[in-house]
Short mmCIF file of C-alpha atoms and ligand atoms in Angstrom, two decimals:
data_model
loop_
_atom_site.label_atom_id
_atom_site.label_comp_id
_atom_site.label_asym_id
_atom_site.label_seq_id
_atom_site.Cartn_x
_atom_site.Cartn_y
_atom_site.Cartn_z
CA MET A 30 63.65 94.33 92.12
CA LYS A 31 65.63 94.85 88.94
CA ILE A 32 69.37 94.10 89.15
CA ILE A 33 71.89 96.39 87.48
CA HIS A 34 75.31 94.83 86.99
CA ILE A 35 78.42 96.89 87.42
CA GLY A 36 82.11 96.37 86.55
CA ILE A 37 85.04 98.43 87.81
CA LEU A 38 88.22 98.86 85.77
CA GLY A 39 91.06 99.79 88.12
CA TYR A 40 91.12 98.74 91.79
CA GLY A 41 93.22 101.59 93.13
CA VAL A 42 92.19 104.15 95.75
CA VAL A 43 89.08 105.45 93.96
CA GLY A 44 88.09 102.00 92.58
CA ALA A 45 88.28 100.54 96.09
CA GLY A 46 86.27 103.45 97.43
CA VAL A 47 83.52 102.79 94.86
CA ALA A 48 83.53 99.04 95.72
CA LYS A 49 83.34 99.90 99.42
CA LEU A 50 80.35 102.20 98.94
CA LEU A 51 78.55 99.66 96.71
CA LYS A 52 79.02 96.99 99.37
CA THR A 53 78.50 98.93 102.61
CA LYS A 54 75.69 101.20 101.32
CA LYS A 55 73.85 98.44 99.55
CA GLN A 56 70.62 98.86 101.48
CA LEU A 57 70.61 102.66 101.34
CA LEU A 58 71.29 102.63 97.60
CA GLU A 59 68.63 100.04 96.94
CA SER A 60 66.01 101.95 98.91
CA ARG A 61 66.96 105.25 97.27
CA ILE A 62 67.27 103.99 93.69
CA GLY A 63 64.74 101.16 93.73
CA THR A 64 67.07 98.71 92.10
CA VAL A 65 69.86 96.33 93.17
CA LEU A 66 73.34 97.52 92.19
CA ASN A 67 75.40 94.35 91.85
CA LEU A 68 79.15 94.83 91.67
CA LYS A 69 79.80 91.86 89.43
CA THR A 70 83.49 92.10 88.49
CA ILE A 71 86.57 94.25 89.20
CA ALA A 72 89.65 94.17 86.99
CA ASP A 73 93.13 95.22 88.02
CA ILE A 74 96.72 94.17 87.31
CA ASP A 75 97.10 93.61 91.03
CA THR A 76 94.60 91.07 92.32
CA LYS A 77 96.65 90.24 95.46
CA THR A 78 96.83 93.41 97.63
CA ASP A 79 94.14 93.62 100.27
CA ARG A 80 92.17 96.87 99.77
CA GLY A 81 90.23 96.33 102.99
CA VAL A 82 86.90 95.76 101.13
CA ASP A 83 84.80 92.65 101.70
CA LEU A 84 84.08 91.70 98.05
CA GLY A 85 81.66 88.86 98.80
CA THR A 86 80.63 87.31 95.48
CA THR A 87 82.32 90.01 93.36
CA ARG A 88 85.06 88.59 91.10
CA LEU A 89 88.48 90.25 91.02
CA VAL A 90 90.16 89.52 87.69
CA LEU A 91 93.31 90.50 85.82
CA ASP A 92 91.77 91.01 82.40
CA ALA A 93 89.66 94.16 81.78
CA ASN A 94 88.11 92.47 78.76
CA GLU A 95 86.24 90.12 81.11
CA ILE A 96 84.23 93.20 82.05
CA ILE A 97 84.22 95.07 78.74
CA ASN A 98 82.98 91.99 76.84
CA ASP A 99 80.60 90.70 79.47
CA PRO A 100 77.07 91.01 77.98
CA GLY A 101 75.67 90.89 81.53
CA ILE A 102 77.33 94.13 82.65
CA ASP A 103 75.33 97.37 82.26
CA ILE A 104 77.64 100.07 83.69
CA ILE A 105 81.45 100.22 83.60
CA ILE A 106 83.39 102.40 86.02
CA GLU A 107 86.80 103.51 84.80
CA THR A 108 89.11 104.36 87.73
CA ILE A 109 92.43 103.55 86.09
CA GLY A 110 93.44 107.09 85.21
CA GLY A 111 95.81 108.30 82.51
CA LYS A 112 95.24 108.67 78.81
CA THR A 113 96.39 105.41 77.26
CA ILE A 114 94.72 102.17 78.22
CA ALA A 115 91.90 103.94 80.03
CA ARG A 116 90.97 105.67 76.76
CA GLN A 117 90.93 102.40 74.78
CA PHE A 118 88.97 100.57 77.46
CA ILE A 119 86.33 103.31 77.53
CA LEU A 120 86.04 103.38 73.79
CA ASN A 121 85.68 99.60 73.72
CA ALA A 122 83.11 99.71 76.51
CA LEU A 123 81.06 102.32 74.70
CA GLU A 124 81.27 100.31 71.44
CA ASN A 125 79.87 97.35 73.49
CA LYS A 126 76.89 99.58 74.49
CA LYS A 127 77.94 99.87 78.10
CA HIS A 128 77.22 103.06 80.04
CA VAL A 129 80.50 104.45 81.35
CA VAL A 130 81.35 106.41 84.47
CA THR A 131 84.84 107.91 84.78
CA ALA A 132 86.71 110.15 87.13
CA ASN A 133 89.43 110.70 84.54
CA LYS A 134 89.78 114.47 84.09
CA ALA A 135 93.04 114.30 82.08
CA LEU A 136 91.40 111.92 79.60
CA LEU A 137 88.20 113.94 79.34
CA ALA A 138 90.11 117.23 78.88
CA SER A 139 92.21 115.79 76.05
CA PHE A 140 89.84 113.32 74.34
CA GLY A 141 86.41 114.12 75.86
CA ASN A 142 84.94 115.33 72.54
CA ASP A 143 85.75 111.97 70.95
CA LEU A 144 84.33 110.02 73.90
CA VAL A 145 81.12 112.08 73.70
CA LYS A 146 80.84 111.24 70.00
CA ALA A 147 81.38 107.53 70.71
CA ALA A 148 78.75 107.56 73.47
CA ARG A 149 76.27 109.25 71.09
CA LYS A 150 76.99 106.79 68.28
CA ASN A 151 76.34 103.89 70.64
CA GLN A 152 73.41 105.55 72.38
CA VAL A 153 74.81 105.13 75.89
CA ASP A 154 75.57 107.45 78.81
CA LEU A 155 78.98 108.81 79.77
CA ALA A 156 79.17 110.39 83.20
CA PHE A 157 81.99 112.12 85.07
CA GLU A 158 80.80 113.91 88.26
CA ALA A 159 84.06 112.80 90.02
CA SER A 160 86.31 114.41 87.45
CA CYS A 161 86.09 117.95 88.78
CA GLY A 162 86.17 119.00 92.43
CA GLY A 163 85.81 115.55 94.00
CA CYS A 164 82.53 115.31 95.82
CA MET A 165 81.30 118.87 95.01
CA PRO A 166 78.29 118.28 92.74
CA ILE A 167 79.54 120.79 90.19
CA ILE A 168 78.79 118.80 87.02
CA LYS A 169 75.20 118.29 88.16
CA ALA A 170 74.94 122.00 89.12
CA LEU A 171 76.10 123.22 85.72
CA ARG A 172 74.25 120.63 83.69
CA GLU A 173 70.97 120.51 85.57
CA SER A 174 70.44 122.94 88.46
CA LEU A 175 71.57 126.08 86.61
CA VAL A 176 69.93 125.15 83.30
CA ALA A 177 68.02 128.45 83.11
CA ASN A 178 71.07 130.60 83.64
CA ASP A 179 73.67 132.23 81.49
CA ILE A 180 76.89 131.43 83.35
CA LYS A 181 78.83 134.70 83.46
CA SER A 182 81.91 133.49 85.26
CA MET A 183 83.38 130.67 87.30
CA SER A 184 86.27 131.06 89.65
CA ALA A 185 87.53 127.98 91.45
CA ILE A 186 90.09 126.21 93.53
CA LEU A 187 90.18 122.78 91.91
CA ASN A 188 93.44 121.22 93.05
CA GLY A 189 93.71 120.05 96.64
CA THR A 190 97.47 119.52 96.41
CA CYS A 191 98.18 123.09 95.39
CA ASN A 192 95.76 124.54 97.90
CA TYR A 193 97.31 122.42 100.60
CA ILE A 194 100.82 123.55 99.65
CA LEU A 195 99.89 127.23 99.52
CA THR A 196 98.08 127.04 102.81
CA LYS A 197 101.01 125.26 104.49
CA ILE A 198 103.54 127.81 103.24
CA SER A 199 101.24 130.62 104.28
CA ARG A 200 100.45 129.33 107.76
CA GLU A 201 103.68 127.58 108.70
CA GLY A 202 106.26 129.22 106.46
CA SER A 203 107.11 125.70 105.14
CA ASN A 204 109.27 125.49 102.07
CA PHE A 205 107.73 124.23 98.85
CA GLU A 206 109.40 120.78 98.78
CA ASP A 207 108.34 119.93 102.35
CA ALA A 208 104.78 121.03 101.70
CA LEU A 209 104.61 118.93 98.49
CA ARG A 210 106.01 115.87 100.25
CA SER A 211 103.38 116.23 102.97
CA ALA A 212 100.58 116.51 100.31
CA GLN A 213 101.92 113.32 98.65
CA GLU A 214 101.95 111.50 101.99
CA LEU A 215 98.34 112.49 102.54
CA GLY A 216 97.45 111.02 99.12
CA TYR A 217 96.23 114.23 97.45
CA ALA A 218 98.83 114.46 94.72
CA GLU A 219 98.66 112.82 91.28
CA ALA A 220 101.08 109.94 90.52
CA GLU A 221 102.98 112.59 88.54
CA PRO A 222 102.85 115.62 90.88
CA SER A 223 103.83 118.09 88.20
CA LEU A 224 100.27 117.67 86.92
CA ASP A 225 99.19 119.29 90.22
CA ILE A 226 101.86 121.91 90.93
CA ASP A 227 102.29 123.09 87.34
CA GLY A 228 98.55 123.74 87.08
CA PHE A 229 97.62 121.12 84.46
CA ASP A 230 95.21 119.18 86.68
CA THR A 231 93.35 122.40 87.34
CA ALA A 232 93.35 123.22 83.63
CA HIS A 233 91.91 119.76 82.80
CA LYS A 234 89.01 120.49 85.15
CA LEU A 235 88.50 124.00 83.83
CA ALA A 236 88.34 122.66 80.24
CA ILE A 237 85.53 120.33 81.29
CA LEU A 238 83.63 122.95 83.30
CA ASN A 239 83.87 125.59 80.54
CA SER A 240 82.30 123.16 78.16
CA LEU A 241 79.38 122.47 80.52
CA ALA A 242 78.94 126.14 81.39
CA HIS A 243 79.03 127.61 77.92
CA GLY A 244 78.01 124.80 75.54
CA MET A 245 81.43 124.77 73.89
CA GLU A 246 83.59 121.87 72.86
CA ILE A 247 86.12 120.80 75.45
CA ASN A 248 89.22 122.94 74.68
CA LEU A 249 92.28 122.30 76.80
CA LYS A 250 94.99 123.48 74.48
CA ASP A 251 94.11 127.19 74.51
CA ILE A 252 93.87 127.51 78.31
CA HIS A 253 96.70 129.58 79.76
CA VAL A 254 98.37 127.54 82.54
CA GLU A 255 100.82 128.55 85.22
CA GLY A 256 101.54 126.58 88.37
CA ILE A 257 102.72 127.39 91.87
CA ARG A 258 106.43 126.37 91.75
CA ASN A 259 107.60 129.99 91.90
CA ILE A 260 105.46 131.14 94.76
CA THR A 261 107.66 131.99 97.73
CA PRO A 262 106.97 132.84 101.35
CA VAL A 263 108.13 136.37 100.49
CA ASP A 264 105.28 136.88 98.05
CA ILE A 265 102.77 135.29 100.43
CA GLU A 266 103.94 137.74 103.12
CA PHE A 267 103.72 140.75 100.80
CA ALA A 268 100.27 139.56 99.67
CA ARG A 269 99.16 139.35 103.27
CA SER A 270 100.42 142.87 103.97
CA PHE A 271 98.19 144.16 101.15
CA GLY A 272 95.18 142.14 102.40
CA TYR A 273 95.53 139.45 99.74
CA THR A 274 95.78 135.65 99.76
CA ILE A 275 97.46 133.72 96.95
CA LYS A 276 95.42 130.84 95.48
CA LEU A 277 95.84 128.75 92.34
CA LEU A 278 92.61 129.74 90.57
CA ALA A 279 90.81 128.38 87.53
CA ILE A 280 89.06 131.35 85.98
CA GLY A 281 86.46 131.05 83.25
CA LYS A 282 84.50 134.06 82.02
CA ILE A 283 82.16 134.50 79.10
CA HIS A 284 82.40 137.50 76.81
CA GLU A 285 80.30 138.20 73.76
CA ASN A 286 82.25 136.07 71.21
CA TYR A 287 84.92 134.37 73.28
CA VAL A 288 85.71 132.98 76.74
CA GLU A 289 88.48 133.77 79.13
CA ALA A 290 90.04 130.58 80.47
CA ARG A 291 93.16 130.72 82.58
CA VAL A 292 94.86 128.94 85.48
CA HIS A 293 97.47 130.78 87.48
CA PRO A 294 98.42 131.84 91.02
CA THR A 295 96.10 134.73 91.81
CA MET A 296 95.90 137.30 94.58
CA ILE A 297 92.41 137.68 96.01
CA SER A 298 91.20 139.81 98.88
CA GLY A 299 89.09 138.86 101.93
CA SER A 300 85.93 139.88 100.05
CA ASN A 301 86.40 136.84 97.80
CA PRO A 302 84.97 133.79 99.53
CA LEU A 303 87.63 131.61 97.91
CA SER A 304 90.24 133.34 100.10
CA TYR A 305 88.82 131.33 103.09
CA VAL A 306 89.13 127.94 101.31
CA ASP A 307 92.21 126.37 102.86
CA SER A 308 94.16 123.15 103.01
CA SER A 309 93.13 120.48 100.51
CA MET A 310 89.57 121.81 100.18
CA ASN A 311 88.14 122.77 96.76
CA ALA A 312 85.52 125.40 95.99
CA ILE A 313 83.89 127.10 93.07
CA VAL A 314 82.04 130.38 92.82
CA ILE A 315 79.64 130.47 89.86
CA ASP A 316 78.23 133.86 88.87
CA ALA A 317 75.10 133.34 86.82
CA ASP A 318 72.49 135.79 85.65
CA ALA A 319 69.39 134.45 87.43
CA THR A 320 71.01 133.09 90.54
CA GLY A 321 73.74 135.62 91.21
CA GLN A 322 76.64 133.99 93.05
CA THR A 323 76.51 130.31 94.05
CA MET A 324 79.36 128.65 95.87
CA LEU A 325 80.15 124.97 96.23
CA TYR A 326 82.75 123.81 98.71
CA GLY A 327 84.05 120.32 99.48
CA HIS A 328 86.75 117.69 99.43
CA GLY A 329 88.31 117.73 96.00
CA ALA A 330 90.26 114.52 96.40
CA GLY A 331 90.49 111.40 98.49
CA MET A 332 89.00 107.94 98.41
CA MET A 333 85.50 108.34 99.79
CA PRO A 334 84.63 111.86 98.54
CA THR A 335 85.60 110.82 95.00
CA ALA A 336 83.82 107.54 95.32
CA SER A 337 80.71 109.36 96.51
CA ALA A 338 80.72 111.38 93.25
CA VAL A 339 81.14 108.19 91.19
CA LEU A 340 78.16 106.67 92.99
CA SER A 341 76.01 109.70 92.10
CA ASP A 342 76.68 108.95 88.42
CA ILE A 343 75.91 105.28 88.91
CA ALA A 344 72.65 106.21 90.57
CA ASP A 345 71.70 108.53 87.71
CA ILE A 346 72.37 105.91 85.11
CA ALA A 347 70.59 103.19 87.11
CA ARG A 348 67.54 105.47 87.50
CA ASN A 349 67.60 106.07 83.73
CA ILE A 350 67.80 102.37 83.03
CA ILE A 351 64.86 101.50 85.25
CA SER A 352 62.74 104.32 83.84
CA GLY A 353 63.70 103.39 80.23
CA SER A 354 65.19 106.75 79.49
CA LYS A 355 68.87 106.43 78.70
CA ARG A 356 70.79 109.56 77.57
CA ARG A 357 68.16 111.75 79.22
CA LEU A 358 70.82 114.38 80.00
CA PRO A 359 73.16 115.63 77.28
CA ILE A 360 76.68 114.62 78.27
CA LEU A 361 78.13 118.14 78.06
CA GLY A 362 74.95 119.88 79.17
CA TYR A 363 73.84 120.79 75.66
CA PRO A 364 72.60 118.41 72.95
CA GLU A 365 75.67 117.61 70.82
CA ASP A 366 74.28 119.47 67.79
CA ASN A 367 74.02 122.68 69.86
CA ILE A 368 77.63 122.70 71.02
CA LYS A 369 79.36 125.58 69.40
CA PRO A 370 83.01 126.44 68.82
CA LEU A 371 83.91 129.34 71.12
CA PRO A 372 87.44 130.72 71.03
CA ILE A 373 89.49 131.29 74.16
CA LEU A 374 90.90 134.78 74.60
CA SER A 375 94.67 134.90 74.03
CA MET A 376 96.48 135.84 77.20
CA GLU A 377 98.07 138.98 75.70
CA GLU A 378 94.60 140.43 75.38
CA LEU A 379 93.75 140.05 79.09
CA TYR A 380 93.17 143.13 81.21
CA THR A 381 93.74 142.76 84.92
CA LYS A 382 95.67 144.17 87.90
CA TYR A 383 99.16 142.95 88.65
CA TYR A 384 101.52 142.42 91.59
CA LEU A 385 105.11 142.80 90.39
CA ARG A 386 108.14 142.09 92.55
CA PHE A 387 111.63 143.00 91.40
CA GLU A 388 114.96 142.21 92.99
CA ALA A 389 116.42 145.65 92.43
CA GLN A 390 119.92 147.10 92.76
CA ASP A 391 119.88 149.49 95.65
CA HIS A 392 121.05 152.45 93.59
CA PRO A 393 119.64 155.96 93.26
CA GLY A 394 117.26 156.26 90.35
CA VAL A 395 116.32 152.58 90.07
CA LEU A 396 112.77 153.04 91.23
CA SER A 397 112.16 155.90 88.78
CA LYS A 398 113.70 153.84 85.96
CA ILE A 399 111.33 150.89 86.59
CA SER A 400 108.27 153.08 87.01
CA GLY A 401 109.31 155.11 83.99
CA ILE A 402 109.31 152.00 81.76
CA LEU A 403 105.95 150.88 83.19
CA GLY A 404 104.53 154.36 82.49
CA GLU A 405 105.82 154.34 78.90
CA ASN A 406 103.87 151.13 78.38
CA ASN A 407 100.57 152.59 79.70
CA ILE A 408 100.84 150.80 83.01
CA SER A 409 99.63 152.90 85.90
CA ILE A 410 101.01 152.09 89.33
CA LYS A 411 98.60 151.99 92.28
CA SER A 412 101.21 151.52 95.01
CA VAL A 413 104.94 150.91 95.50
CA HIS A 414 106.56 149.17 98.45
CA GLN A 415 110.26 148.91 99.09
CA LYS A 416 111.73 146.92 101.95
CA GLY A 417 114.93 147.91 103.73
CA ARG A 418 118.42 147.41 102.22
CA LYS A 419 119.55 143.79 102.07
CA SER A 420 123.07 142.69 102.91
CA ASN A 421 123.81 141.72 99.28
CA GLY A 422 122.89 145.22 98.09
CA LYS A 423 119.58 144.11 96.51
CA VAL A 424 116.16 145.22 97.65
CA PRO A 425 112.77 143.78 96.83
CA ILE A 426 110.53 146.42 95.17
CA VAL A 427 106.87 145.53 94.98
CA MET A 428 104.38 147.33 92.78
CA ILE A 429 100.64 146.95 92.51
CA THR A 430 99.26 148.18 89.20
CA HIS A 431 95.90 149.46 88.14
CA ILE A 432 94.19 147.46 85.41
CA ALA A 433 96.62 146.92 82.55
CA LYS A 434 96.83 144.81 79.45
CA GLU A 435 98.95 141.62 79.72
CA GLU A 436 100.72 142.46 76.50
CA TRP A 437 101.85 145.86 77.89
CA VAL A 438 103.02 144.23 81.12
CA GLN A 439 105.08 141.54 79.37
CA LYS A 440 106.67 144.14 77.02
CA ALA A 441 107.55 146.44 79.92
CA LEU A 442 109.06 143.57 81.93
CA LYS A 443 111.29 142.62 78.98
CA GLN A 444 112.53 146.26 78.80
CA ILE A 445 113.11 146.40 82.57
CA LEU A 446 115.13 143.15 82.43
CA LYS A 447 117.41 144.68 79.80
CA THR A 448 118.39 147.50 82.17
CA ASP A 449 120.96 146.91 84.91
CA SER A 450 118.45 147.91 87.57
CA VAL A 451 117.07 144.43 88.44
CA VAL A 452 118.49 141.00 89.03
CA GLY A 453 116.70 137.81 87.97
CA ASP A 454 113.18 137.45 86.65
CA PRO A 455 110.47 139.56 88.27
CA VAL A 456 107.63 137.79 90.02
CA VAL A 457 104.27 138.50 88.34
CA ILE A 458 101.04 137.55 90.08
CA ARG A 459 97.71 138.63 88.71
CA ILE A 460 95.13 140.15 91.03
CA GLU A 461 91.47 139.21 90.69
CA GLU A 462 89.00 141.58 92.30
CA THR A 463 85.38 141.04 93.11
CA ASP A 464 82.58 143.40 92.07
CA GLN A 465 82.69 144.91 95.55
CA GLU A 466 86.29 146.14 95.19
N1 HSE B 506 95.54 115.57 92.48
C1 HSE B 506 94.21 116.07 92.56
C2 HSE B 506 94.19 117.17 93.63
C3 HSE B 506 93.28 114.95 92.89
O1 HSE B 506 95.18 117.36 94.31
O2 HSE B 506 93.19 117.84 93.76
C4 HSE B 506 91.83 115.24 92.57
O3 HSE B 506 91.63 115.46 91.23
#
């Protein structure tokens, strides 16, 4: 049986998970793939800590170049993370004609186009199933299974940390800090948790998925990103009373000459299947023309789910190698020459429904002043809710609008803030409705 030699750069949680699967699933992998996958070398700056994996004959070394420059290694797995040394190591590996597998969504979102070019130049594969949605086979779905479809829209929960926090606040009334700490203890959060809670991790994943869905270059910089720091139990309670759940969604929709790509807390009703996706779970609903709606659901983070996705890439590349057909699948789902520039809609141009919550002075005429300004800006109010008088003389006023343009809403909010009717910034949460609503 042919032997394919593998090196891993980065022996952290995911790297150790990959090593563990390569060792413990050796027989299953060999019988499924028809080749021996030999984990030859792992490189990490920490060669001392016991990761609980029996490495057998695998070498654990300090210097990544022992893998990158080893002519005997066919596939390199990058599980270091970050955008500095990981980027250089991958570029060097591609230059050395190694196939590369990475889980590094931040790197792909920022420099993926360059990595794709480098892989093309060197005629090797670059695979990244583990970069989006953990073990959900979303890359494979977009690149292969849905090849005959125009992807109309994608709507997804792609960050386990945020979903865990929102679920915990919603179910237990926890405060934000406690919920985040608990997510960190469970190992879901990034080393820098602002990547999670400020929405950037979700945006990285959306940038990658948009490219695969629509044949566009990876474009992170034009995605509108808002995180969940300002979501309070008060808004979660109000949302519940209107039949909505608040989720941090990645939304990607194709229009004739542009795409919509945004990440923000979103109110969704019970008719949206994503409203039932709780805790650290991830899910994506893809609406495509031939298939209609398809939903994938699974663990978006964690050692073994992520390692499982990395192994699926290793298996693909190994199967290519043994059948003599490298680069069988275009890296971004379309041959590089067919990838087109597609602009992302600017946020001011978005039309959607809004939940607005004001801390209003409890004075006569305040409600009519706020609704007057909204009306002057073309914003039609669907419903208004006012809770009883508070001890400090302020009352929360909540309004749900009909579909309005973001530009009008932002202009109206600025005008409302200039009046003496409200205190502090209003809370704005966009509402996403399904076709059935
Ligand atoms: N920090 C990420 C999450 C890990 O919470 O989903 C997986 O990308």
